[in-house]
Amino acid sequence: MKTCGFLLLILTCCPVLISAQDNESHKINILEIGAEMPWFELPGVDGHIYTPSDFSDDKLLVVIFTCNHCPTAQAYEQRILELYNDFNSKGVGFTAISPNSNEALSLAECGYSDLDDSFEAMKIRAKDIGLPFPYLYDGETSQTSMKFGPVATPHVFIFDAERQLRYKGRIDDMESPYEQPTSKDARNAITALLNGEVVPLKTTKTFGCSVKWPWKDEWTKKLIRRWENEEVTLKGADTLILDSIIRGNGEDLTLINVWATFCGPCVMEFPDLVDTYRMYSGRGFEFVTLSMDRPGNSERVLEFLSDQNAAVENYIWEGKNSYEAIDIVDPDWQGSLPFTMLLGSDGEIIFRHAGPVDVLELRRVIIRELGRYFADD
């Protein structure tokens, strides 16, 4: 992923405006205009370890701090690619850096994405969007990011040929990917530097998700403790109840998982489905489980659900036989467990799968329905 020309480095994360107060105890300062570019040695998603030397042929270097999960970062992905396509052939180098610790990222903050901010997830996202320049991981310690001082994702730092900082801030003034910006600040800075001119606007505020510094994981831990303390219940379901569930509630997407404690694949995939619910529950998304265990095994079922902290709508089938449930849930379903189905608000079947589900595929279907950006809400 060697590039020629200017280098663009992007780091991203959750919506905030610049504030130094949170970072005082860790002495994080936003790099000053005119400062030399800090040294870094970071792994890229392509398996290469990158240092500034990899970009020595670039006239300019654009460094963008960004991430996978942030809706603002995702909203800017296409415009970042446009910057690369317009300027890389003119000697501008680009690189992106994720500053986020995945341990400090809550599932509840991933409601606009199908991925978290782990290194493995970065590899997937880079492939999905066809990222043509290095995407570097700094989430293990965030030591490199601390030298630059990004406060939100995306946050852009542009360096000249001598690797002195000439611009820091936003890409432009329009977060929505469906509207045109009026102030194309990063583009203007690159153009000015290529023309040997003074950057017209050297510093701007930046809006996006806050950086998930490794030491700022208390909120995530607190949320996990809350989930662990939520009451888990189990109710009986007959034909009338099951039929009402299948019809949809008129408002939300509903994920339905038909399972049983005696089904090994059901038990194995269940934690991923609970995590999926936690990702999207704040966006009009419900999760309903239907156990096909015998009603006499309800205590065993409830014990499993409690171990999974599955504080969702849990049911156990109490109809005459399993075939009644099969016909109500989906007449096309042949009855194998597990069975997973995503319903629209009106009960329309958006997704169905018999057998262990590919959770990434499922999440991509969900996010396609919910949208990746704030502008989709």
Coordinates of C-alpha atoms in Angstrom, one line a residue:
M1 CA 0.0 0.0 0.0
K2 CA 2.9 2.4 -0.7
T3 CA 1.7 5.8 -1.9
C4 CA 3.3 8.7 -3.8
G5 CA 2.6 12.4 -3.1
F6 CA 0.8 13.8 -0.1
L7 CA 0.0 11.6 2.9
L8 CA -3.5 11.8 4.4
L9 CA -3.8 10.3 7.9
I10 CA -7.3 10.0 9.5
L11 CA -8.3 8.9 13.0
T12 CA -12.0 8.6 14.0
C13 CA -14.5 7.7 16.8
C14 CA -18.2 9.2 18.6
P15 CA -19.8 12.8 18.4
V16 CA -18.0 15.5 20.3
L17 CA -16.5 19.0 19.8
I18 CA -12.9 19.7 20.7
S19 CA -12.3 19.7 24.5
A20 CA -8.9 19.4 26.2
Q21 CA -10.4 18.9 29.7
D22 CA -10.8 15.1 29.5
N23 CA -7.2 14.7 28.4
E24 CA -5.5 16.9 31.0
S25 CA -4.6 14.0 33.3
H26 CA -2.9 12.2 30.4
K27 CA -1.3 15.3 29.0
I28 CA -2.8 15.1 25.5
N29 CA -2.5 18.2 23.5
I30 CA -3.6 18.8 20.0
L31 CA -0.5 19.2 17.8
E32 CA 0.2 22.9 17.0
I33 CA 0.4 24.4 13.5
G34 CA 4.0 24.4 12.5
A35 CA 4.9 21.4 14.7
E36 CA 6.9 18.5 13.2
M37 CA 5.0 15.3 12.5
P38 CA 5.4 12.8 15.4
W39 CA 7.2 9.5 14.7
F40 CA 5.0 6.4 14.6
E41 CA 5.4 2.7 14.0
L42 CA 2.0 1.1 13.5
P43 CA 0.6 -2.1 11.9
G44 CA -1.5 -1.7 8.9
V45 CA -4.5 -3.9 7.9
D46 CA -2.3 -5.2 5.0
G47 CA 0.2 -6.8 7.4
H48 CA 2.9 -4.1 6.9
I49 CA 4.4 -2.1 9.8
Y50 CA 4.3 1.6 8.7
T51 CA 6.6 4.4 9.8
P52 CA 7.0 8.0 8.4
S53 CA 9.7 6.6 6.1
D54 CA 7.1 4.8 4.1
F55 CA 5.7 8.2 3.0
S56 CA 9.1 9.9 2.3
D57 CA 8.3 10.3 -1.4
D58 CA 5.1 12.1 -0.8
K59 CA 5.0 15.9 -1.2
L60 CA 2.3 16.3 1.4
L61 CA 1.0 13.9 4.0
V62 CA -2.6 13.8 5.0
V63 CA -3.2 11.9 8.3
I64 CA -6.8 11.1 9.2
F65 CA -7.8 9.7 12.5
T66 CA -10.9 7.5 12.0
C67 CA -12.6 4.3 13.0
N68 CA -15.2 1.7 11.9
H69 CA -18.1 2.3 14.2
C70 CA -18.6 6.1 14.2
P71 CA -21.5 7.2 11.9
T72 CA -19.7 10.5 11.2
A73 CA -16.6 8.7 10.2
Q74 CA -18.6 6.4 7.9
A75 CA -20.4 9.4 6.4
Y76 CA -17.1 10.9 5.4
E77 CA -15.6 7.7 3.9
Q78 CA -16.7 8.5 0.3
R79 CA -15.4 12.1 0.5
I80 CA -12.1 10.8 1.9
L81 CA -11.8 8.5 -1.1
E82 CA -12.6 11.4 -3.4
L83 CA -9.7 13.4 -1.9
Y84 CA -7.4 10.5 -2.4
N85 CA -8.5 10.0 -6.0
D86 CA -8.1 13.7 -6.8
F87 CA -4.8 14.3 -5.1
N88 CA -2.7 11.1 -4.8
S89 CA -1.6 11.3 -8.5
K90 CA -0.4 14.9 -7.7
G91 CA 2.0 13.7 -5.0
V92 CA -0.3 13.7 -1.9
G93 CA 0.0 10.7 0.4
F94 CA -2.8 9.5 2.6
T95 CA -3.0 7.3 5.6
A96 CA -5.7 6.6 8.2
I97 CA -5.2 5.7 11.8
S98 CA -7.7 4.3 14.2
P99 CA -6.9 5.6 17.7
N100 CA -9.6 3.6 19.5
S101 CA -9.3 1.0 22.1
N102 CA -11.9 -1.6 21.4
E103 CA -12.1 -2.4 25.1
A104 CA -13.3 1.2 25.7
L105 CA -16.0 0.9 23.0
S106 CA -19.4 -0.2 24.2
L107 CA -21.7 -2.4 22.0
A108 CA -24.3 0.3 22.5
E109 CA -22.0 2.7 20.6
C110 CA -22.0 0.4 17.5
G111 CA -25.6 1.0 16.5
Y112 CA -24.6 2.6 13.2
S113 CA -22.2 -0.1 12.1
D114 CA -21.9 -3.8 11.5
L115 CA -18.4 -3.8 13.0
D116 CA -16.5 -2.7 16.1
D117 CA -13.1 -1.1 16.2
S118 CA -10.9 -4.2 16.6
F119 CA -7.9 -4.7 14.3
E120 CA -9.6 -7.6 12.7
A121 CA -12.7 -5.5 12.0
M122 CA -10.6 -2.8 10.5
K123 CA -9.3 -5.3 7.9
I124 CA -12.9 -6.1 7.0
R125 CA -13.9 -2.5 6.7
A126 CA -10.9 -1.6 4.6
K127 CA -11.8 -4.4 2.2
D128 CA -15.5 -3.5 2.1
I129 CA -14.9 0.1 1.0
G130 CA -11.8 -0.6 -1.1
L131 CA -9.5 1.6 0.9
P132 CA -6.6 2.4 -1.3
F133 CA -4.2 3.7 1.3
P134 CA -2.8 2.4 4.6
Y135 CA -5.2 1.9 7.5
L136 CA -3.2 1.7 10.7
Y137 CA -4.1 0.4 14.2
D138 CA -3.2 2.3 17.3
G139 CA -5.9 0.9 19.6
E140 CA -3.5 -1.2 21.7
T141 CA -2.0 1.7 23.5
S142 CA -3.0 4.9 21.6
Q143 CA 0.5 6.2 22.1
T144 CA 0.8 7.5 18.6
S145 CA -2.6 9.2 18.7
M146 CA -1.7 10.9 22.0
K147 CA 1.1 12.7 20.1
F148 CA -1.2 14.1 17.5
G149 CA -4.1 14.8 19.9
P150 CA -7.2 13.9 17.9
V151 CA -10.4 14.6 19.8
A152 CA -13.0 13.1 17.5
T153 CA -13.4 11.0 14.4
P154 CA -12.7 12.0 11.8
H155 CA -9.9 14.4 12.6
V156 CA -7.5 15.5 9.8
F157 CA -3.8 16.6 10.1
I158 CA -2.1 17.8 6.9
F159 CA 1.7 18.0 6.7
D160 CA 3.9 19.8 4.1
A161 CA 7.0 18.4 2.4
E162 CA 9.1 19.2 5.5
R163 CA 6.5 17.3 7.5
Q164 CA 5.4 20.4 9.4
L165 CA 1.7 20.6 10.3
R166 CA -0.1 23.1 8.1
Y167 CA -3.8 22.2 8.7
K168 CA -5.8 20.4 11.4
G169 CA -9.5 20.0 11.8
R170 CA -12.5 18.8 9.8
I171 CA -12.7 17.5 6.3
D172 CA -15.5 19.9 5.5
D173 CA -18.6 21.5 7.2
M174 CA -21.2 19.0 6.1
E175 CA -21.5 15.7 8.1
S176 CA -24.5 14.3 6.0
P177 CA -23.3 12.3 3.0
Y178 CA -26.5 13.4 1.2
E179 CA -25.7 17.1 1.1
Q180 CA -22.9 19.2 -0.3
P181 CA -20.5 21.1 2.0
T182 CA -20.1 24.8 1.7
S183 CA -16.6 24.9 3.2
K184 CA -14.2 22.2 1.9
D185 CA -11.5 23.0 4.4
A186 CA -9.2 19.9 4.0
R187 CA -9.4 20.1 0.2
N188 CA -8.7 23.9 0.2
A189 CA -5.6 23.2 2.4
I190 CA -4.2 20.6 0.1
T191 CA -4.8 22.7 -2.9
A192 CA -3.1 25.7 -1.4
L193 CA 0.0 23.7 -0.3
L194 CA 0.3 22.2 -3.8
N195 CA 0.3 25.7 -5.2
G196 CA 2.8 27.0 -2.8
E197 CA 0.3 29.2 -1.1
V198 CA -0.6 29.8 2.5
V199 CA -3.4 27.6 3.8
P200 CA -6.5 29.9 4.0
L201 CA -7.9 28.3 7.2
K202 CA -5.4 26.5 9.3
T203 CA -7.5 25.2 12.1
T204 CA -11.2 24.2 12.6
K205 CA -13.3 22.5 15.1
T206 CA -14.1 18.9 14.3
F207 CA -17.4 17.0 15.0
G208 CA -17.6 13.2 15.5
C209 CA -17.3 10.4 17.9
S210 CA -15.0 10.9 20.9
V211 CA -11.7 9.0 20.8
K212 CA -12.0 5.8 22.8
W213 CA -8.8 6.1 24.8
P214 CA -7.7 2.9 26.6
W215 CA -8.1 4.4 30.1
K216 CA -11.6 5.7 29.4
D217 CA -13.4 2.3 29.7
E218 CA -15.3 2.9 32.9
W219 CA -18.6 3.7 31.1
T220 CA -18.3 0.5 29.1
K221 CA -17.7 -1.5 32.3
K222 CA -20.6 0.2 34.0
L223 CA -22.9 -0.6 31.1
I224 CA -21.8 -4.3 31.2
R225 CA -22.6 -4.4 34.9
R226 CA -26.1 -2.9 34.2
W227 CA -26.8 -5.6 31.6
E228 CA -25.7 -8.3 34.0
N229 CA -28.2 -7.0 36.6
E230 CA -31.2 -6.7 34.3
E231 CA -34.1 -9.1 35.0
V232 CA -34.4 -12.0 32.6
T233 CA -37.9 -13.5 32.2
L234 CA -39.4 -16.3 30.2
K235 CA -43.1 -16.4 29.1
G236 CA -45.2 -19.1 27.5
A237 CA -46.2 -18.7 23.9
D238 CA -49.3 -20.3 22.3
T239 CA -50.5 -19.9 18.7
L240 CA -52.1 -16.5 19.4
I241 CA -49.1 -15.0 21.0
L242 CA -46.7 -16.3 18.4
D243 CA -49.0 -15.1 15.6
S244 CA -49.0 -11.6 17.1
I245 CA -45.2 -11.5 17.2
I246 CA -44.9 -12.6 13.6
R247 CA -47.2 -9.9 12.4
G248 CA -44.8 -7.2 13.7
N249 CA -45.4 -4.3 16.1
G250 CA -45.8 -1.6 13.5
E251 CA -42.7 0.3 14.7
D252 CA -39.5 -1.8 15.0
L253 CA -37.4 -4.3 13.3
T254 CA -37.7 -7.6 15.1
L255 CA -35.1 -10.3 15.2
I256 CA -36.5 -13.7 16.0
N257 CA -34.4 -16.7 17.0
V258 CA -36.0 -20.1 17.4
W259 CA -33.7 -22.3 19.4
A260 CA -33.4 -25.0 22.1
T261 CA -31.0 -25.9 24.9
F262 CA -30.5 -29.3 23.4
C263 CA -29.3 -27.7 20.1
G264 CA -25.5 -27.2 20.2
P265 CA -25.3 -24.6 17.3
C266 CA -28.2 -22.7 19.0
V267 CA -26.2 -22.4 22.2
M268 CA -23.0 -21.5 20.4
E269 CA -24.5 -18.6 18.4
F270 CA -26.7 -17.2 21.1
P271 CA -24.1 -14.8 22.7
D272 CA -23.6 -13.2 19.2
L273 CA -27.3 -12.6 18.9
V274 CA -27.5 -11.0 22.3
D275 CA -24.5 -8.7 21.4
T276 CA -26.4 -7.8 18.1
Y277 CA -29.4 -6.8 20.1
R278 CA -27.2 -4.6 22.4
M279 CA -25.7 -2.9 19.3
Y280 CA -29.0 -1.9 17.8
S281 CA -31.5 -1.7 20.6
G282 CA -31.4 2.1 20.7
R283 CA -32.5 2.3 17.1
G284 CA -36.0 0.7 16.9
F285 CA -34.8 -2.9 17.1
E286 CA -36.3 -5.7 19.1
F287 CA -35.1 -9.3 19.8
V288 CA -37.5 -12.1 20.5
T289 CA -36.3 -15.7 21.4
L290 CA -38.5 -18.7 21.1
S291 CA -37.3 -21.9 22.8
M292 CA -38.6 -25.2 21.4
D293 CA -37.7 -27.0 24.6
R294 CA -40.6 -28.9 26.3
P295 CA -42.5 -26.6 28.7
G296 CA -41.3 -28.8 31.6
N297 CA -37.8 -27.7 30.9
S298 CA -38.6 -24.0 31.4
E299 CA -36.3 -23.8 34.5
R300 CA -33.4 -25.0 32.4
V301 CA -34.2 -22.6 29.6
L302 CA -34.4 -19.7 32.0
E303 CA -31.1 -20.6 33.6
F304 CA -29.4 -20.5 30.2
L305 CA -31.0 -17.2 29.3
S306 CA -30.0 -15.7 32.7
D307 CA -26.4 -16.9 32.1
Q308 CA -26.5 -15.0 28.8
N309 CA -28.0 -11.9 30.4
A310 CA -30.6 -12.1 27.7
A311 CA -33.0 -9.5 29.1
V312 CA -35.2 -9.5 25.9
E313 CA -38.6 -10.9 25.0
N314 CA -38.1 -14.6 25.7
Y315 CA -40.7 -17.3 25.1
I316 CA -41.1 -21.0 25.3
W317 CA -43.4 -22.8 23.0
E318 CA -46.5 -24.2 24.7
G319 CA -48.6 -25.2 21.7
K320 CA -49.8 -28.7 20.9
N321 CA -46.7 -29.6 18.8
S322 CA -43.7 -28.1 17.1
Y323 CA -45.3 -28.2 13.7
E324 CA -47.8 -25.6 14.7
A325 CA -45.0 -23.2 15.6
I326 CA -43.1 -24.0 12.3
D327 CA -46.1 -23.0 10.2
I328 CA -46.8 -19.8 12.1
V329 CA -43.1 -18.6 12.2
D330 CA -42.5 -19.2 8.5
P331 CA -44.3 -21.7 6.3
D332 CA -41.1 -22.0 4.2
W333 CA -39.1 -23.1 7.2
Q334 CA -38.5 -26.9 7.2
G335 CA -38.1 -27.0 11.0
S336 CA -34.3 -27.3 11.6
L337 CA -32.8 -25.5 14.5
P338 CA -31.6 -22.8 15.0
F339 CA -33.8 -20.6 12.8
T340 CA -33.2 -16.9 12.6
M341 CA -35.5 -14.4 11.0
L342 CA -35.6 -10.6 10.7
L343 CA -39.0 -8.9 10.3
G344 CA -39.9 -5.4 9.3
S345 CA -42.3 -3.4 11.3
D346 CA -45.2 -4.8 9.3
G347 CA -44.1 -8.4 9.7
E348 CA -42.4 -8.5 6.3
I349 CA -39.6 -11.1 6.2
I350 CA -36.4 -9.2 5.5
F351 CA -34.0 -12.1 6.3
R352 CA -34.3 -15.7 7.1
H353 CA -31.7 -18.4 7.8
A354 CA -32.0 -22.0 9.0
G355 CA -28.9 -23.3 10.8
P356 CA -26.1 -21.3 12.5
V357 CA -26.3 -17.7 11.2
D358 CA -23.3 -15.7 9.9
V359 CA -23.6 -12.9 12.4
L360 CA -21.7 -10.4 10.2
E361 CA -24.1 -11.1 7.3
L362 CA -27.0 -10.6 9.7
R363 CA -25.7 -7.3 11.0
R364 CA -25.1 -6.0 7.5
V365 CA -28.8 -6.7 6.7
I366 CA -29.8 -4.9 9.9
I367 CA -27.6 -1.9 9.2
R368 CA -28.9 -1.8 5.7
E369 CA -32.3 -1.3 7.1
L370 CA -31.4 1.1 9.9
G371 CA -28.8 3.1 8.0
R372 CA -25.1 4.0 8.8
Y373 CA -25.5 7.7 9.3
F374 CA -27.2 10.1 11.7
A375 CA -28.9 11.5 8.6
D376 CA -30.7 8.2 8.2
D377 CA -32.6 8.6 11.4

